[in-house]
Amino acid sequence: MCVSPKRVVVTDTVADAFISQYTAAFANQKVGDPFDPETTVGPVSSPAAAAILQDQYQDAIDKGATVLVAGGRSDDDTAFYKLAVLTDITRDMRLYHEEPFGPIGIIHRVSDANAAIVLANDSKHGLGGTVFGQDLKEAQRVAEAIDAGMVGINQYLGAPVEIPFGGTKASGVGRELGSSGLDAFANIKTYSLA
């Protein structure tokens, strides 16, 4: 899903506690048949998509990423992909610049909120993001500084139909949904009267 969180930027003050809980959540998922009640994660969109994910994952590992939860493609050329969590992603890795459309969690650890803003904006993508923080004023400052079409504060924004949906940079131009999205389907006429 395009709006699923894939890249997490976390400050040093909360990183250890966050990483512990995040990796536990990934490690406790069951990949399999989506009709099986025990399954928590189904397949990605296609075997080709799973192959791309595997290439991105392996590229990061080969270039020095740290594996926090080992994952990867199943051996049977299906669309199933075991969840993975990586950290120490650098600019020379595909996962730094390419969006993984599958269950690869990426954690970037930074010193403070300003470093988080710089890292968050160092992307050709800009669909959405989420900022969590106890200081609401600071969370709003960070959210305003992130170059994205949508940013949730202390909650995952998702894509409710009542609000405009769309991104910035390579993540799109314009909006759909909400009253702003309706304008794309209207022929607005301008009159001039003398």
PDB file of N, CA, C and O in Angstrom, residues 30-85:
ATOM      1  N   LYS A  30       2.872 -13.649  10.995  1.00  0.00           N
ATOM      2  CA  LYS A  30       2.839 -14.907  10.250  1.00  0.00           C
ATOM      3  C   LYS A  30       2.461 -14.614   8.808  1.00  0.00           C
ATOM      4  O   LYS A  30       1.382 -14.118   8.511  1.00  0.00           O
ATOM      5  N   VAL A  31       3.385 -14.917   7.896  1.00  0.00           N
ATOM      6  CA  VAL A  31       3.167 -14.717   6.473  1.00  0.00           C
ATOM      7  C   VAL A  31       2.515 -15.973   5.916  1.00  0.00           C
ATOM      8  O   VAL A  31       2.939 -17.088   6.216  1.00  0.00           O
ATOM      9  N   GLY A  32       1.469 -15.784   5.111  1.00  0.00           N
ATOM     10  CA  GLY A  32       0.834 -16.948   4.516  1.00  0.00           C
ATOM     11  C   GLY A  32      -0.452 -16.616   3.787  1.00  0.00           C
ATOM     12  O   GLY A  32      -0.718 -15.463   3.435  1.00  0.00           O
ATOM     13  N   ASP A  33      -1.243 -17.627   3.612  1.00  0.00           N
ATOM     14  CA  ASP A  33      -2.513 -17.539   2.912  1.00  0.00           C
ATOM     15  C   ASP A  33      -3.418 -16.530   3.623  1.00  0.00           C
ATOM     16  O   ASP A  33      -3.726 -16.683   4.800  1.00  0.00           O
ATOM     17  N   PRO A  34      -3.867 -15.478   2.931  1.00  0.00           N
ATOM     18  CA  PRO A  34      -4.695 -14.471   3.591  1.00  0.00           C
ATOM     19  C   PRO A  34      -6.055 -14.993   4.064  1.00  0.00           C
ATOM     20  O   PRO A  34      -6.712 -14.348   4.878  1.00  0.00           O
ATOM     21  N   PHE A  35      -6.470 -16.165   3.581  1.00  0.00           N
ATOM     22  CA  PHE A  35      -7.735 -16.741   4.043  1.00  0.00           C
ATOM     23  C   PHE A  35      -7.557 -17.581   5.305  1.00  0.00           C
ATOM     24  O   PHE A  35      -8.536 -17.994   5.911  1.00  0.00           O
ATOM     25  N   ASP A  36      -6.328 -17.838   5.698  1.00  0.00           N
ATOM     26  CA  ASP A  36      -6.037 -18.570   6.934  1.00  0.00           C
ATOM     27  C   ASP A  36      -6.141 -17.592   8.100  1.00  0.00           C
ATOM     28  O   ASP A  36      -5.459 -16.564   8.113  1.00  0.00           O
ATOM     29  N   PRO A  37      -6.989 -17.864   9.085  1.00  0.00           N
ATOM     30  CA  PRO A  37      -7.162 -16.935  10.206  1.00  0.00           C
ATOM     31  C   PRO A  37      -5.880 -16.684  11.008  1.00  0.00           C
ATOM     32  O   PRO A  37      -5.767 -15.674  11.696  1.00  0.00           O
ATOM     33  N   GLU A  38      -4.915 -17.580  10.913  1.00  0.00           N
ATOM     34  CA  GLU A  38      -3.647 -17.410  11.624  1.00  0.00           C
ATOM     35  C   GLU A  38      -2.699 -16.447  10.904  1.00  0.00           C
ATOM     36  O   GLU A  38      -1.753 -15.933  11.496  1.00  0.00           O
ATOM     37  N   THR A  39      -2.944 -16.191   9.642  1.00  0.00           N
ATOM     38  CA  THR A  39      -2.081 -15.321   8.846  1.00  0.00           C
ATOM     39  C   THR A  39      -2.299 -13.866   9.223  1.00  0.00           C
ATOM     40  O   THR A  39      -3.429 -13.413   9.353  1.00  0.00           O
ATOM     41  N   THR A  40      -1.178 -13.137   9.385  1.00  0.00           N
ATOM     42  CA  THR A  40      -1.265 -11.702   9.657  1.00  0.00           C
ATOM     43  C   THR A  40      -0.739 -10.873   8.488  1.00  0.00           C
ATOM     44  O   THR A  40      -1.021  -9.686   8.400  1.00  0.00           O
ATOM     45  N   VAL A  41       0.031 -11.505   7.585  1.00  0.00           N
ATOM     46  CA  VAL A  41       0.558 -10.808   6.414  1.00  0.00           C
ATOM     47  C   VAL A  41       0.434 -11.721   5.202  1.00  0.00           C
ATOM     48  O   VAL A  41       0.971 -12.823   5.190  1.00  0.00           O
ATOM     49  N   GLY A  42      -0.281 -11.252   4.192  1.00  0.00           N
ATOM     50  CA  GLY A  42      -0.447 -12.022   2.969  1.00  0.00           C
ATOM     51  C   GLY A  42       0.669 -11.727   1.991  1.00  0.00           C
ATOM     52  O   GLY A  42       1.676 -11.100   2.333  1.00  0.00           O
ATOM     53  N   PRO A  43       0.497 -12.136   0.746  1.00  0.00           N
ATOM     54  CA  PRO A  43       1.535 -11.928  -0.256  1.00  0.00           C
ATOM     55  C   PRO A  43       1.598 -10.472  -0.708  1.00  0.00           C
ATOM     56  O   PRO A  43       0.657  -9.708  -0.512  1.00  0.00           O
ATOM     57  N   VAL A  44       2.716 -10.101  -1.335  1.00  0.00           N
ATOM     58  CA  VAL A  44       2.788  -8.799  -1.999  1.00  0.00           C
ATOM     59  C   VAL A  44       2.038  -8.928  -3.318  1.00  0.00           C
ATOM     60  O   VAL A  44       1.479  -9.981  -3.626  1.00  0.00           O
ATOM     61  N   SER A  45       2.019  -7.908  -4.136  1.00  0.00           N
ATOM     62  CA  SER A  45       1.140  -7.875  -5.314  1.00  0.00           C
ATOM     63  C   SER A  45       1.447  -8.918  -6.381  1.00  0.00           C
ATOM     64  O   SER A  45       0.545  -9.317  -7.108  1.00  0.00           O
ATOM     65  N   SER A  46       2.696  -9.355  -6.489  1.00  0.00           N
ATOM     66  CA  SER A  46       3.047 -10.317  -7.539  1.00  0.00           C
ATOM     67  C   SER A  46       4.406 -10.927  -7.247  1.00  0.00           C
ATOM     68  O   SER A  46       5.188 -10.371  -6.461  1.00  0.00           O
ATOM     69  N   PRO A  47       4.728 -12.062  -7.881  1.00  0.00           N
ATOM     70  CA  PRO A  47       6.086 -12.606  -7.746  1.00  0.00           C
ATOM     71  C   PRO A  47       7.151 -11.612  -8.214  1.00  0.00           C
ATOM     72  O   PRO A  47       8.229 -11.536  -7.632  1.00  0.00           O
ATOM     73  N   ALA A  48       6.851 -10.831  -9.243  1.00  0.00           N
ATOM     74  CA  ALA A  48       7.808  -9.826  -9.709  1.00  0.00           C
ATOM     75  C   ALA A  48       8.065  -8.767  -8.632  1.00  0.00           C
ATOM     76  O   ALA A  48       9.208  -8.327  -8.445  1.00  0.00           O
ATOM     77  N   ALA A  49       7.019  -8.362  -7.918  1.00  0.00           N
ATOM     78  CA  ALA A  49       7.178  -7.392  -6.835  1.00  0.00           C
ATOM     79  C   ALA A  49       8.029  -7.986  -5.711  1.00  0.00           C
ATOM     80  O   ALA A  49       8.867  -7.287  -5.124  1.00  0.00           O
ATOM     81  N   ALA A  50       7.835  -9.263  -5.405  1.00  0.00           N
ATOM     82  CA  ALA A  50       8.649  -9.932  -4.384  1.00  0.00           C
ATOM     83  C   ALA A  50      10.110  -9.994  -4.811  1.00  0.00           C
ATOM     84  O   ALA A  50      11.016  -9.824  -3.989  1.00  0.00           O
ATOM     85  N   ALA A  51      10.356 -10.199  -6.094  1.00  0.00           N
ATOM     86  CA  ALA A  51      11.732 -10.237  -6.606  1.00  0.00           C
ATOM     87  C   ALA A  51      12.406  -8.871  -6.476  1.00  0.00           C
ATOM     88  O   ALA A  51      13.580  -8.783  -6.099  1.00  0.00           O
ATOM     89  N   ILE A  52      11.658  -7.796  -6.759  1.00  0.00           N
ATOM     90  CA  ILE A  52      12.213  -6.446  -6.611  1.00  0.00           C
ATOM     91  C   ILE A  52      12.542  -6.171  -5.151  1.00  0.00           C
ATOM     92  O   ILE A  52      13.614  -5.646  -4.831  1.00  0.00           O
ATOM     93  N   LEU A  53      11.631  -6.552  -4.255  1.00  0.00           N
ATOM     94  CA  LEU A  53      11.887  -6.380  -2.823  1.00  0.00           C
ATOM     95  C   LEU A  53      13.151  -7.122  -2.405  1.00  0.00           C
ATOM     96  O   LEU A  53      13.973  -6.595  -1.649  1.00  0.00           O
ATOM     97  N   GLN A  54      13.296  -8.349  -2.883  1.00  0.00           N
ATOM     98  CA  GLN A  54      14.460  -9.143  -2.521  1.00  0.00           C
ATOM     99  C   GLN A  54      15.745  -8.482  -3.023  1.00  0.00           C
ATOM    100  O   GLN A  54      16.750  -8.444  -2.310  1.00  0.00           O
ATOM    101  N   ASP A  55      15.708  -7.936  -4.223  1.00  0.00           N
ATOM    102  CA  ASP A  55      16.882  -7.239  -4.763  1.00  0.00           C
ATOM    103  C   ASP A  55      17.239  -6.012  -3.926  1.00  0.00           C
ATOM    104  O   ASP A  55      18.408  -5.758  -3.640  1.00  0.00           O
ATOM    105  N   GLN A  56      16.220  -5.245  -3.508  1.00  0.00           N
ATOM    106  CA  GLN A  56      16.462  -4.070  -2.660  1.00  0.00           C
ATOM    107  C   GLN A  56      17.048  -4.486  -1.308  1.00  0.00           C
ATOM    108  O   GLN A  56      18.000  -3.875  -0.811  1.00  0.00           O
ATOM    109  N   TYR A  57      16.468  -5.515  -0.731  1.00  0.00           N
ATOM    110  CA  TYR A  57      16.899  -6.048   0.566  1.00  0.00           C
ATOM    111  C   TYR A  57      18.348  -6.537   0.486  1.00  0.00           C
ATOM    112  O   TYR A  57      19.189  -6.180   1.310  1.00  0.00           O
ATOM    113  N   GLN A  58      18.646  -7.333  -0.526  1.00  0.00           N
ATOM    114  CA  GLN A  58      19.986  -7.899  -0.660  1.00  0.00           C
ATOM    115  C   GLN A  58      21.015  -6.817  -0.950  1.00  0.00           C
ATOM    116  O   GLN A  58      22.137  -6.863  -0.430  1.00  0.00           O
ATOM    117  N   ASP A  59      20.647  -5.828  -1.753  1.00  0.00           N
ATOM    118  CA  ASP A  59      21.537  -4.711  -2.030  1.00  0.00           C
ATOM    119  C   ASP A  59      21.942  -4.012  -0.735  1.00  0.00           C
ATOM    120  O   ASP A  59      23.114  -3.700  -0.532  1.00  0.00           O
ATOM    121  N   ALA A  60      20.984  -3.767   0.138  1.00  0.00           N
ATOM    122  CA  ALA A  60      21.275  -3.103   1.410  1.00  0.00           C
ATOM    123  C   ALA A  60      22.201  -3.954   2.276  1.00  0.00           C
ATOM    124  O   ALA A  60      23.169  -3.448   2.854  1.00  0.00           O
ATOM    125  N   ILE A  61      21.923  -5.238   2.356  1.00  0.00           N
ATOM    126  CA  ILE A  61      22.763  -6.132   3.162  1.00  0.00           C
ATOM    127  C   ILE A  61      24.182  -6.181   2.595  1.00  0.00           C
ATOM    128  O   ILE A  61      25.169  -6.087   3.336  1.00  0.00           O
ATOM    129  N   ASP A  62      24.287  -6.316   1.292  1.00  0.00           N
ATOM    130  CA  ASP A  62      25.600  -6.390   0.642  1.00  0.00           C
ATOM    131  C   ASP A  62      26.422  -5.130   0.870  1.00  0.00           C
ATOM    132  O   ASP A  62      27.654  -5.176   0.873  1.00  0.00           O
ATOM    133  N   LYS A  63      25.744  -3.993   1.070  1.00  0.00           N
ATOM    134  CA  LYS A  63      26.445  -2.719   1.253  1.00  0.00           C
ATOM    135  C   LYS A  63      26.545  -2.310   2.718  1.00  0.00           C
ATOM    136  O   LYS A  63      26.874  -1.159   3.011  1.00  0.00           O
ATOM    137  N   GLY A  64      26.247  -3.236   3.641  1.00  0.00           N
ATOM    138  CA  GLY A  64      26.516  -2.984   5.050  1.00  0.00           C
ATOM    139  C   GLY A  64      25.353  -2.663   5.955  1.00  0.00           C
ATOM    140  O   GLY A  64      25.564  -2.302   7.122  1.00  0.00           O
ATOM    141  N   ALA A  65      24.130  -2.773   5.498  1.00  0.00           N
ATOM    142  CA  ALA A  65      22.980  -2.529   6.381  1.00  0.00           C
ATOM    143  C   ALA A  65      22.980  -3.553   7.515  1.00  0.00           C
ATOM    144  O   ALA A  65      23.450  -4.681   7.355  1.00  0.00           O
ATOM    145  N   THR A  66      22.451  -3.152   8.644  1.00  0.00           N
ATOM    146  CA  THR A  66      22.320  -4.048   9.790  1.00  0.00           C
ATOM    147  C   THR A  66      20.930  -4.667   9.766  1.00  0.00           C
ATOM    148  O   THR A  66      19.927  -3.951   9.672  1.00  0.00           O
ATOM    149  N   VAL A  67      20.871  -5.989   9.848  1.00  0.00           N
ATOM    150  CA  VAL A  67      19.596  -6.706   9.852  1.00  0.00           C
ATOM    151  C   VAL A  67      19.129  -6.850  11.298  1.00  0.00           C
ATOM    152  O   VAL A  67      19.798  -7.473  12.114  1.00  0.00           O
ATOM    153  N   LEU A  68      17.987  -6.253  11.612  1.00  0.00           N
ATOM    154  CA  LEU A  68      17.395  -6.378  12.947  1.00  0.00           C
ATOM    155  C   LEU A  68      16.381  -7.510  13.000  1.00  0.00           C
ATOM    156  O   LEU A  68      16.209  -8.152  14.022  1.00  0.00           O
ATOM    157  N   VAL A  69      15.667  -7.715  11.897  1.00  0.00           N
ATOM    158  CA  VAL A  69      14.771  -8.865  11.733  1.00  0.00           C
ATOM    159  C   VAL A  69      15.048  -9.411  10.336  1.00  0.00           C
ATOM    160  O   VAL A  69      14.861  -8.704   9.347  1.00  0.00           O
ATOM    161  N   ALA A  70      15.509 -10.646  10.286  1.00  0.00           N
ATOM    162  CA  ALA A  70      15.835 -11.253   8.991  1.00  0.00           C
ATOM    163  C   ALA A  70      14.551 -11.629   8.271  1.00  0.00           C
ATOM    164  O   ALA A  70      13.644 -12.213   8.847  1.00  0.00           O
ATOM    165  N   GLY A  71      14.485 -11.270   7.006  1.00  0.00           N
ATOM    166  CA  GLY A  71      13.310 -11.577   6.208  1.00  0.00           C
ATOM    167  C   GLY A  71      13.729 -12.017   4.832  1.00  0.00           C
ATOM    168  O   GLY A  71      14.830 -12.513   4.636  1.00  0.00           O
ATOM    169  N   GLY A  72      12.861 -11.821   3.895  1.00  0.00           N
ATOM    170  CA  GLY A  72      13.206 -12.133   2.519  1.00  0.00           C
ATOM    171  C   GLY A  72      12.163 -12.962   1.825  1.00  0.00           C
ATOM    172  O   GLY A  72      11.169 -13.388   2.402  1.00  0.00           O
ATOM    173  N   ARG A  73      12.432 -13.177   0.573  1.00  0.00           N
ATOM    174  CA  ARG A  73      11.511 -13.899  -0.297  1.00  0.00           C
ATOM    175  C   ARG A  73      11.532 -15.387   0.013  1.00  0.00           C
ATOM    176  O   ARG A  73      12.577 -15.966   0.302  1.00  0.00           O
ATOM    177  N   SER A  74      10.368 -15.989  -0.112  1.00  0.00           N
ATOM    178  CA  SER A  74      10.304 -17.442   0.038  1.00  0.00           C
ATOM    179  C   SER A  74      11.026 -18.090  -1.136  1.00  0.00           C
ATOM    180  O   SER A  74      11.233 -17.473  -2.176  1.00  0.00           O
ATOM    181  N   ASP A  75      11.429 -19.309  -0.982  1.00  0.00           N
ATOM    182  CA  ASP A  75      12.227 -19.990  -1.997  1.00  0.00           C
ATOM    183  C   ASP A  75      11.426 -20.508  -3.186  1.00  0.00           C
ATOM    184  O   ASP A  75      11.987 -21.054  -4.111  1.00  0.00           O
ATOM    185  N   ASP A  76      10.113 -20.341  -3.167  1.00  0.00           N
ATOM    186  CA  ASP A  76       9.288 -20.990  -4.189  1.00  0.00           C
ATOM    187  C   ASP A  76       8.784 -20.052  -5.296  1.00  0.00           C
ATOM    188  O   ASP A  76       7.855 -20.384  -6.014  1.00  0.00           O
ATOM    189  N   ASP A  77       9.407 -18.909  -5.449  1.00  0.00           N
ATOM    190  CA  ASP A  77       9.047 -17.952  -6.508  1.00  0.00           C
ATOM    191  C   ASP A  77       7.597 -17.493  -6.447  1.00  0.00           C
ATOM    192  O   ASP A  77       6.993 -17.177  -7.475  1.00  0.00           O
ATOM    193  N   THR A  78       7.028 -17.457  -5.254  1.00  0.00           N
ATOM    194  CA  THR A  78       5.673 -16.925  -5.091  1.00  0.00           C
ATOM    195  C   THR A  78       5.767 -15.446  -4.730  1.00  0.00           C
ATOM    196  O   THR A  78       6.841 -14.860  -4.751  1.00  0.00           O
ATOM    197  N   ALA A  79       4.663 -14.864  -4.369  1.00  0.00           N
ATOM    198  CA  ALA A  79       4.624 -13.459  -3.971  1.00  0.00           C
ATOM    199  C   ALA A  79       4.715 -13.286  -2.459  1.00  0.00           C
ATOM    200  O   ALA A  79       4.499 -12.190  -1.953  1.00  0.00           O
ATOM    201  N   PHE A  80       5.056 -14.332  -1.740  1.00  0.00           N
ATOM    202  CA  PHE A  80       5.179 -14.227  -0.291  1.00  0.00           C
ATOM    203  C   PHE A  80       6.548 -13.664   0.077  1.00  0.00           C
ATOM    204  O   PHE A  80       7.564 -14.013  -0.522  1.00  0.00           O
ATOM    205  N   TYR A  81       6.540 -12.789   1.079  1.00  0.00           N
ATOM    206  CA  TYR A  81       7.773 -12.131   1.485  1.00  0.00           C
ATOM    207  C   TYR A  81       7.780 -12.018   3.008  1.00  0.00           C
ATOM    208  O   TYR A  81       6.908 -11.375   3.589  1.00  0.00           O
ATOM    209  N   LYS A  82       8.756 -12.641   3.638  1.00  0.00           N
ATOM    210  CA  LYS A  82       8.870 -12.599   5.102  1.00  0.00           C
ATOM    211  C   LYS A  82       9.328 -11.211   5.534  1.00  0.00           C
ATOM    212  O   LYS A  82      10.275 -10.650   4.974  1.00  0.00           O
ATOM    213  N   LEU A  83       8.670 -10.656   6.539  1.00  0.00           N
ATOM    214  CA  LEU A  83       8.956  -9.311   7.017  1.00  0.00           C
ATOM    215  C   LEU A  83      10.405  -9.167   7.464  1.00  0.00           C
ATOM    216  O   LEU A  83      10.974 -10.082   8.045  1.00  0.00           O
ATOM    217  N   ALA A  84      10.963  -8.000   7.197  1.00  0.00           N
ATOM    218  CA  ALA A  84      12.350  -7.708   7.558  1.00  0.00           C
ATOM    219  C   ALA A  84      12.441  -6.303   8.130  1.00  0.00           C
ATOM    220  O   ALA A  84      11.630  -5.437   7.805  1.00  0.00           O
ATOM    221  N   VAL A  85      13.425  -6.091   8.983  1.00  0.00           N
ATOM    222  CA  VAL A  85      13.720  -4.761   9.501  1.00  0.00           C
ATOM    223  C   VAL A  85      15.220  -4.538   9.348  1.00  0.00           C
ATOM    224  O   VAL A  85      16.030  -5.365   9.761  1.00  0.00           O
TER     225      VAL A  85
END
